[in-house]
C-alpha cells in the first residue's frame, strides 16, 4: 500500500474550525500597525544562507542547529528557509536603498522555520509578526514600541496575563569588557556547564547565560552583570527608555539576565512573557540592533524591532477564551423548483451587491434538508424561493435567530427587509 501522506512534524494545518481566530488576530495586528504608522514589507521565505549566518551570528541556537538549509540543485547555492524576519527585511532595505534620506517603520507577518523539538508553543513552521523601525536612535522609538505592544495586549484583553521584562546590553566595547569578566567567572564553573555552555564559553559567553537548563540557573544568576559595565551614554539611553515607559504607566521588571538568543542586539532589549504557557512563555521579543544594517552592507543606521510568536499569543487567547465565535453569513438562500437555481443565483448576487454575505444552497435537496443546512450555517436569515415566489417575482425572508414572522416581499425589497428586521 502507498504510504499515507501527512504534514511534516511540527508544521501544522490551520483548519476552518480555527482559521477565523487567526483572521481575527491578524486583523487586530494590522489595525494596530496602521495606528502606529508602520508599513508592510513582504520578502521571500527563502534567502541565501550567508545572510542568516551574518545577521543572526554563527554561535547561536538558530544558526548552529535550527535552520532548514539545503542546496539549490540548479546552481549549488546554499539556501535557507527563513528562521526569522529581520535579516530578510534588512537585506531588502539595503538592496533597495530604503534608508536613503529616509527613516522606515516596517512590519511583516508570515511563516518562519526552525528545526526544533515540537511541543506546545514550539513548532518547526511557526508564524511571526515583526516590526523594524530604522533610522531612529531612540530611546523614544524604543518606548513607542513598548507602548504599541502594550496597547495590543490591552486591545486583546491580555494585559493581565503578560509581563514586560527589559534590559540593556550596552554597546560593543562595554560588552567586550563584561565578556572578559564573564569568561573568568564561567571558567570557575566549567565543571557544571552543559555541552552548549562549554562550547560557548569562549565563542559566545553571553549566550551561556541565556540557558534554559535549570541546573545552570543559579550559576547564571550570580554571574557578572552587564549592567555594571555600561558607560554614560548607554546608561542614559537605558534610563531615558525606562523613564518614558514609566511615564506611560506601563509596568516592567528589569531582568539583568535577559540577553536574547540572537547576536545582533545592543542597548535596549525586551521580552513580553506569560506564565500561562509553561516553558514557551515568551510571546514577543526584540531590541535594538544598531550595527546590523552596516554589517549587511548598508550605510550605518540605527534600528530596533521585535518578533511576536503568533501561535503563542493565540494559545493564550484560546486559553483565556478571548476569541470571537466564527463569523456567520447573513443569508442562507433556499431554493426549489424548475428554474430556481438561476433565480436564486441572481437574487444572491443582488443581495451581495447590497452588502450582505450569502450562502446559496447548491445542488438538489428537499426543502426540509435545506432549512436544516440554513440553520446549521448560523445565518441570521433564510431567504426562500419556490415556484410561487418565482411566478410572483418575490422571495420569502425568514428570520432564523429571532422570534419574528417571515415576510414575502418583492425581489428589490429583500435586502431592505433584512436591514429592517436586523435593526
Ligand atoms: P525561545 O527562547 O522560546 O526559543 P527565541 O528567543 O528563539 O524563543 P526569537 O528568535 O526571539 O525567539 O523569536 C521571537 C518570538 O517568536 C519568540 O518570542 C516566540 O514567541 C516565537 N518563536 C520562536 N521560536 C518559535 C517556535 N519554534 N515555535 C513557535 N514560536 C516561536
Ligand atoms: Mg529559540
Coordinates of C-alpha atoms and ligand atoms in Angstrom, one line a residue:
X1 CA 0.0 0.0 0.0
X2 CA 1.2 3.5 -0.7
X3 CA 2.5 5.5 2.3
X4 CA -0.1 7.7 3.9
X5 CA 0.6 11.3 3.1
X6 CA 0.9 13.5 6.1
X7 CA 2.1 17.0 7.0
X8 CA 5.7 17.4 8.3
X9 CA 6.1 17.0 12.0
X10 CA 5.9 20.4 13.7
X11 CA 4.3 22.0 10.7
X12 CA 0.6 22.5 11.3
X13 CA -2.5 22.9 9.3
X14 CA -4.9 25.6 10.3
X15 CA -8.4 24.2 9.7
X16 CA -11.6 26.2 9.3
X17 CA -12.5 25.5 12.9
X18 CA -9.6 27.7 13.9
X19 CA -8.8 29.9 10.9
X20 CA -11.3 32.5 11.8
X21 CA -9.3 33.0 15.1
X22 CA -6.2 33.7 13.0
X23 CA -8.1 36.1 10.9
X24 CA -9.4 38.0 13.9
X25 CA -6.0 38.2 15.5
X26 CA -4.3 39.2 12.2
X27 CA -6.8 42.0 11.6
X28 CA -6.2 43.3 15.1
X29 CA -2.5 43.4 14.4
X30 CA -3.0 45.1 11.0
X31 CA -5.1 47.8 12.7
X32 CA -2.6 48.3 15.4
X33 CA 0.3 48.7 13.0
X34 CA -1.6 51.1 10.9
X35 CA -2.4 53.1 14.0
X36 CA 1.3 53.5 14.7
X37 CA 2.3 54.4 11.2
X38 CA 4.0 51.1 10.2
X39 CA 4.1 49.9 6.5
X40 CA 4.0 46.4 5.3
X41 CA 7.0 44.7 3.7
X42 CA 7.0 41.3 2.1
X43 CA 10.2 39.5 1.4
X44 CA 10.9 35.9 0.2
X45 CA 10.6 33.0 2.5
X46 CA 13.9 31.6 1.2
X47 CA 17.2 33.6 1.3
X48 CA 20.8 32.7 0.8
X49 CA 22.3 31.0 3.8
X50 CA 25.1 33.5 4.4
X51 CA 22.5 36.3 5.0
X52 CA 21.3 34.5 8.2
X53 CA 24.7 33.4 9.3
X54 CA 26.0 37.0 9.0
X55 CA 22.9 38.6 10.6
X56 CA 22.0 36.2 13.3
X57 CA 25.5 35.1 14.3
X58 CA 27.4 31.9 13.9
X59 CA 27.3 30.9 17.6
X60 CA 23.5 30.9 18.2
X61 CA 20.9 28.2 18.6
X62 CA 19.3 29.3 15.4
X63 CA 22.4 29.1 13.1
X64 CA 24.0 26.2 14.9
X65 CA 21.2 23.8 14.9
X66 CA 17.8 25.2 13.9
X67 CA 18.0 26.2 10.2
X68 CA 16.4 24.4 7.3
X69 CA 19.3 24.7 4.9
X70 CA 19.6 23.0 1.5
X71 CA 21.5 23.2 -1.7
X72 CA 19.7 24.7 -4.8
X73 CA 20.3 21.8 -7.2
X74 CA 20.2 24.2 -10.1
X75 CA 23.3 26.1 -9.2
X76 CA 24.7 24.7 -6.0
X77 CA 23.8 27.8 -3.9
X78 CA 23.2 27.2 -0.2
X79 CA 19.7 28.4 0.6
X80 CA 17.8 28.6 3.9
X81 CA 14.1 28.8 4.9
X82 CA 13.9 32.0 6.9
X83 CA 14.1 31.3 10.7
X84 CA 13.3 34.9 11.5
X85 CA 12.2 38.1 9.7
X86 CA 14.8 40.8 10.5
X87 CA 17.6 39.5 8.2
X88 CA 15.5 39.4 5.1
X89 CA 13.8 42.7 5.8
X90 CA 17.1 44.5 6.3
X91 CA 18.6 42.8 3.2
X92 CA 15.7 44.3 1.2
X93 CA 16.1 47.7 2.9
X94 CA 19.7 47.8 1.9
X95 CA 19.2 46.3 -1.6
X96 CA 16.5 48.9 -2.4
X97 CA 18.1 51.8 -0.6
X98 CA 15.0 52.4 1.5
X99 CA 17.0 54.4 4.1
X100 CA 18.3 56.9 1.5
X101 CA 17.4 60.2 3.2
X102 CA 14.6 58.4 4.9
X103 CA 13.6 56.5 8.0
X104 CA 11.4 53.4 7.9
X105 CA 8.8 51.8 10.1
X106 CA 8.2 48.4 8.6
X107 CA 6.2 45.3 9.5
X108 CA 5.9 41.8 8.2
X109 CA 3.9 38.7 9.1
X110 CA 4.3 35.2 8.0
X111 CA 5.8 31.7 8.4
X112 CA 9.3 31.1 9.9
X113 CA 11.1 27.8 10.0
X114 CA 13.3 26.3 12.7
X115 CA 14.3 22.7 13.2
X116 CA 13.3 22.4 16.9
X117 CA 11.7 19.7 19.0
X118 CA 7.9 20.3 18.5
X119 CA 5.9 20.9 21.7
X120 CA 3.1 23.2 22.8
X121 CA 4.1 26.7 21.7
X122 CA 7.1 25.5 19.8
X123 CA 6.9 24.3 16.2
X124 CA 9.0 23.9 13.1
X125 CA 6.9 26.1 11.0
X126 CA 5.5 28.9 13.1
X127 CA 4.4 32.4 12.4
X128 CA 5.7 35.8 13.5
X129 CA 4.5 39.3 13.1
X130 CA 7.5 41.6 13.4
X131 CA 8.4 45.2 13.1
X132 CA 11.7 47.0 12.2
X133 CA 12.0 50.8 12.9
X134 CA 15.0 52.0 11.1
X135 CA 17.0 55.2 11.3
X136 CA 15.8 56.2 14.8
X137 CA 18.4 56.4 17.5
X138 CA 15.9 56.2 20.4
X139 CA 15.1 56.0 23.2
X140 CA 11.8 57.5 22.1
X141 CA 11.2 54.8 19.4
X142 CA 12.2 52.2 21.9
X143 CA 9.4 53.5 24.2
X144 CA 6.9 53.8 21.4
X145 CA 7.4 50.1 20.5
X146 CA 6.7 49.2 24.1
X147 CA 3.6 51.4 24.1
X148 CA 2.4 49.7 20.9
X149 CA 2.8 46.2 22.2
X150 CA 1.2 47.1 25.5
X151 CA -1.6 48.6 23.5
X152 CA -2.1 45.3 21.6
X153 CA -2.4 43.4 24.9
X154 CA -5.0 45.9 26.1
X155 CA -7.0 45.6 22.8
X156 CA -6.9 41.8 23.0
X157 CA -7.8 41.7 26.7
X158 CA -4.4 40.1 27.6
X159 CA -2.8 42.8 29.7
X160 CA -3.2 40.9 33.0
X161 CA -1.5 37.8 31.6
X162 CA 1.7 39.2 30.3
X163 CA 4.7 40.8 31.9
X164 CA 7.3 43.1 30.4
X165 CA 11.0 42.3 31.1
X166 CA 13.7 44.7 29.9
X167 CA 17.5 45.0 30.0
X168 CA 20.3 47.0 28.4
X169 CA 23.1 45.2 26.5
X170 CA 25.1 48.4 26.2
X171 CA 27.5 48.9 23.2
X172 CA 30.2 46.7 21.8
X173 CA 33.0 47.9 23.9
X174 CA 31.0 47.6 27.1
X175 CA 30.1 44.1 26.1
X176 CA 33.7 43.3 25.4
X177 CA 34.7 44.4 28.9
X178 CA 31.9 42.5 30.5
X179 CA 32.8 39.5 28.4
X180 CA 36.3 39.2 29.9
X181 CA 34.8 39.2 33.4
X182 CA 32.2 36.7 32.4
X183 CA 34.7 34.3 30.8
X184 CA 36.7 34.4 34.0
X185 CA 33.6 33.7 36.1
X186 CA 32.4 30.8 33.8
X187 CA 35.9 29.2 33.9
X188 CA 35.4 28.8 37.6
X189 CA 32.2 26.9 36.9
X190 CA 33.3 24.9 33.9
X191 CA 32.6 21.6 35.7
X192 CA 28.9 22.3 35.8
X193 CA 28.5 23.7 32.4
X194 CA 26.4 21.7 29.9
X195 CA 27.7 20.9 26.4
X196 CA 26.3 24.1 24.9
X197 CA 27.8 26.1 27.7
X198 CA 31.3 24.6 27.4
X199 CA 31.3 25.2 23.6
X200 CA 30.2 28.8 24.0
X201 CA 32.4 29.7 27.0
X202 CA 34.9 31.5 24.7
X203 CA 32.9 32.0 21.5
X204 CA 29.8 33.5 22.9
X205 CA 29.8 33.6 26.8
X206 CA 26.7 35.9 27.0
X207 CA 24.7 33.1 25.4
X208 CA 25.7 30.8 28.2
X209 CA 23.5 33.0 30.5
X210 CA 20.6 32.6 28.0
X211 CA 20.5 28.9 29.0
X212 CA 17.2 27.2 29.6
X213 CA 18.9 24.4 31.6
X214 CA 17.5 24.6 35.1
X215 CA 20.8 23.2 36.6
X216 CA 22.6 26.3 35.4
X217 CA 20.2 29.0 36.7
X218 CA 21.8 29.7 40.0
X219 CA 25.3 30.0 38.4
X220 CA 23.8 32.3 35.7
X221 CA 22.1 34.4 38.3
X222 CA 25.3 35.1 40.1
X223 CA 27.4 35.9 37.0
X224 CA 28.8 39.4 36.5
X225 CA 26.1 41.7 35.2
X226 CA 26.4 43.6 32.0
X227 CA 24.5 46.5 33.6
X228 CA 27.6 47.1 35.9
X229 CA 29.7 47.7 32.7
X230 CA 27.5 50.3 31.0
X231 CA 29.1 53.6 30.2
X232 CA 27.5 57.0 30.5
X233 CA 25.8 57.1 27.1
X234 CA 24.4 53.6 27.4
X235 CA 23.2 54.3 30.9
X236 CA 21.5 57.5 29.7
X237 CA 19.8 55.6 26.8
X238 CA 18.5 53.0 29.2
X239 CA 17.3 55.5 31.8
X240 CA 15.6 57.6 29.1
X241 CA 13.8 54.5 27.9
X242 CA 12.7 53.5 31.3
X243 CA 11.5 57.0 32.2
X244 CA 9.3 57.1 29.1
X245 CA 7.8 53.6 29.7
X246 CA 7.1 54.6 33.3
X247 CA 5.5 57.9 32.2
X248 CA 3.2 55.9 30.0
X249 CA 2.1 53.9 33.1
X250 CA 3.5 50.6 31.7
X251 CA 4.9 48.3 34.3
X252 CA 8.1 46.4 33.7
X253 CA 10.7 44.4 35.5
X254 CA 14.4 44.7 34.9
X255 CA 16.0 41.3 34.1
X256 CA 19.8 41.6 34.1
X257 CA 19.9 38.1 32.5
X258 CA 17.8 39.0 29.5
X259 CA 20.3 38.8 26.7
X260 CA 18.2 37.4 23.8
X261 CA 19.1 34.5 21.6
X262 CA 20.3 36.3 18.5
X263 CA 23.6 38.0 18.2
X264 CA 22.7 41.3 16.7
X265 CA 21.2 43.1 19.7
X266 CA 22.6 46.1 21.6
X267 CA 21.3 48.6 24.1
X268 CA 17.5 48.1 24.7
X269 CA 16.2 44.6 24.7
X270 CA 12.9 43.4 26.0
X271 CA 10.5 40.4 26.2
X272 CA 6.8 40.1 26.9
X273 CA 6.4 37.0 28.9
X274 CA 3.5 35.0 30.1
X275 CA 3.4 32.4 32.9
X276 CA 0.3 30.7 31.3
X277 CA 2.0 28.7 28.6
X278 CA 4.6 26.7 30.5
X279 CA 8.2 26.9 29.2
X280 CA 7.2 28.5 26.0
X281 CA 6.4 31.8 27.8
X282 CA 7.9 34.5 25.6
X283 CA 5.2 35.9 23.3
X284 CA 7.1 38.9 21.9
X285 CA 10.8 39.7 22.0
X286 CA 13.0 42.3 20.5
X287 CA 15.5 45.0 20.9
X288 CA 17.9 47.4 19.3
X289 CA 20.5 46.4 16.6
X290 CA 22.4 49.5 15.7
X291 CA 25.3 47.8 13.9
X292 CA 23.3 45.3 11.9
X293 CA 22.5 47.4 8.8
X294 CA 26.1 48.2 8.3
X295 CA 27.0 44.6 8.9
X296 CA 24.7 43.7 6.0
X297 CA 26.4 46.1 3.6
X298 CA 24.3 49.3 4.2
X299 CA 25.2 52.7 5.4
X300 CA 25.3 52.7 9.2
X301 CA 21.9 53.4 10.6
X302 CA 20.3 52.6 14.0
X303 CA 17.4 50.1 14.2
X304 CA 15.1 48.4 16.6
X305 CA 12.5 45.7 16.2
X306 CA 10.7 42.7 17.6
X307 CA 9.2 39.4 16.6
X308 CA 5.9 38.1 18.0
X309 CA 5.1 34.4 18.1
X310 CA 1.5 34.3 16.8
X311 CA 0.8 30.7 17.8
X312 CA 1.8 31.6 21.4
X313 CA -0.5 34.6 21.6
X314 CA -3.3 32.6 20.0
X315 CA -2.8 29.8 22.6
X316 CA -3.2 32.5 25.3
X317 CA -6.3 34.0 23.6
X318 CA -7.8 30.5 23.4
X319 CA -6.9 29.6 26.9
X320 CA -8.5 32.8 28.2
X321 CA -11.5 32.5 25.9
X322 CA -10.9 35.9 24.3
X323 CA -11.6 34.9 20.8
X324 CA -14.9 35.6 19.0
X325 CA -17.2 33.0 17.5
X326 CA -16.8 32.2 13.9
X327 CA -18.5 35.0 11.9
X328 CA -21.6 33.8 10.1
X329 CA -23.2 34.8 6.9
X330 CA -26.4 37.0 6.8
X331 CA -28.4 34.8 4.5
X332 CA -28.8 31.2 3.5
X333 CA -30.6 31.1 0.2
X334 CA -33.0 28.1 0.0
X335 CA -34.4 27.4 -3.5
X336 CA -36.6 24.7 -5.1
X337 CA -38.4 24.3 -8.4
X338 CA -37.8 24.5 -12.1
X339 CA -35.5 27.5 -12.8
X340 CA -35.0 28.2 -9.1
X341 CA -31.1 27.8 -9.2
X342 CA -30.7 30.7 -11.6
X343 CA -33.4 32.8 -10.0
X344 CA -31.7 32.3 -6.6
X345 CA -28.3 33.0 -8.0
X346 CA -29.4 36.3 -9.5
X347 CA -31.0 37.2 -6.1
X348 CA -27.8 36.2 -4.3
X349 CA -25.8 38.5 -6.5
X350 CA -28.2 41.3 -5.8
X351 CA -28.0 40.7 -2.0
X352 CA -24.2 40.6 -2.1
X353 CA -24.2 43.9 -4.0
X354 CA -26.3 45.3 -1.2
X355 CA -23.5 44.3 1.3
X356 CA -24.9 41.1 2.6
X357 CA -23.0 37.8 3.0
X358 CA -24.9 35.0 1.3
X359 CA -24.6 31.2 1.0
X360 CA -26.8 29.9 -1.7
X361 CA -27.9 26.3 -1.5
X362 CA -26.2 24.4 -4.3
X363 CA -27.4 21.2 -5.9
X364 CA -30.6 19.3 -5.0
X365 CA -32.2 18.9 -1.6
X366 CA -35.6 18.8 -0.1
X367 CA -37.0 21.9 1.4
X368 CA -36.6 20.4 4.9
X369 CA -32.9 19.4 4.4
X370 CA -32.1 22.9 3.0
X371 CA -33.7 24.6 6.0
X372 CA -31.6 22.3 8.3
X373 CA -28.5 23.5 6.5
X374 CA -29.6 27.1 6.7
X375 CA -29.9 26.6 10.5
X376 CA -26.5 24.9 10.7
X377 CA -24.8 27.6 8.7
X378 CA -25.5 30.1 11.5
X379 CA -27.1 32.5 9.0
X380 CA -29.4 35.1 10.6
X381 CA -32.0 34.7 7.8
X382 CA -33.2 32.2 5.3
X383 CA -34.4 33.6 2.0
X384 CA -36.6 31.1 0.3
X385 CA -37.7 30.9 -3.3
X386 CA -40.0 28.3 -4.8
X387 CA -42.5 28.0 -7.7
X388 CA -44.9 30.6 -6.2
X389 CA -42.3 33.2 -5.4
X390 CA -40.7 32.8 -8.8
X391 CA -44.1 33.3 -10.5
X392 CA -44.7 36.5 -8.5
X393 CA -41.2 37.9 -8.6
X394 CA -40.9 37.6 -4.9
X395 CA -38.9 35.8 -2.1
X396 CA -39.7 34.8 1.5
X397 CA -37.5 36.3 4.2
X398 CA -37.5 34.1 7.3
X399 CA -35.6 35.2 10.5
X400 CA -33.8 32.2 11.9
X401 CA -32.5 33.5 15.2
X402 CA -35.2 36.0 16.2
X403 CA -38.7 35.4 17.2
X404 CA -40.2 37.3 14.2
X405 CA -42.6 36.3 11.5
X406 CA -41.5 35.6 8.0
X407 CA -42.4 38.1 5.2
X408 CA -43.0 37.6 1.5
X409 CA -41.6 40.6 -0.4
X410 CA -40.7 41.7 -4.0
X411 CA -37.1 40.9 -5.1
X412 CA -36.0 44.5 -4.8
X413 CA -37.2 44.6 -1.2
X414 CA -35.4 41.6 0.2
X415 CA -32.2 43.5 1.3
X416 CA -34.2 46.3 2.8
X417 CA -36.5 43.9 4.7
X418 CA -33.4 42.2 6.1
X419 CA -31.9 45.5 7.1
X420 CA -35.2 46.5 8.8
X421 CA -35.5 43.1 10.7
X422 CA -31.9 43.3 11.8
X423 CA -32.3 46.7 13.3
Ligands
LIG1 P1 12.7 30.7 22.6 O1 13.5 31.3 23.7 O2 11.3 30.4 23.0 O3 13.3 29.7 21.8 P2 13.7 32.7 20.7 O4 14.5 33.6 21.6 O5 14.3 31.6 19.9 O6 12.5 32.0 21.6 P3 13.0 34.8 18.9 O7 14.0 34.3 17.9 O8 13.3 36.0 19.6 O9 12.7 33.5 19.8 O10 11.6 34.9 18.2 C1 10.6 35.8 18.6 C2 9.3 35.0 19.1 O11 9.0 34.0 18.1 C3 9.5 34.2 20.3 O12 9.4 35.0 21.4 C4 8.4 33.3 20.3 O13 7.2 33.9 20.6 C5 8.3 33.0 18.8 N1 9.0 31.7 18.5 C6 10.3 31.5 18.4 N2 10.6 30.2 18.0 C7 9.4 29.6 17.9 C8 9.0 28.3 17.6 N3 9.8 27.3 17.3 N4 7.6 28.0 17.6 C9 6.7 29.0 17.9 N5 7.1 30.2 18.2 C10 8.4 30.5 18.2
LIG2 MG1 14.6 29.6 20.2

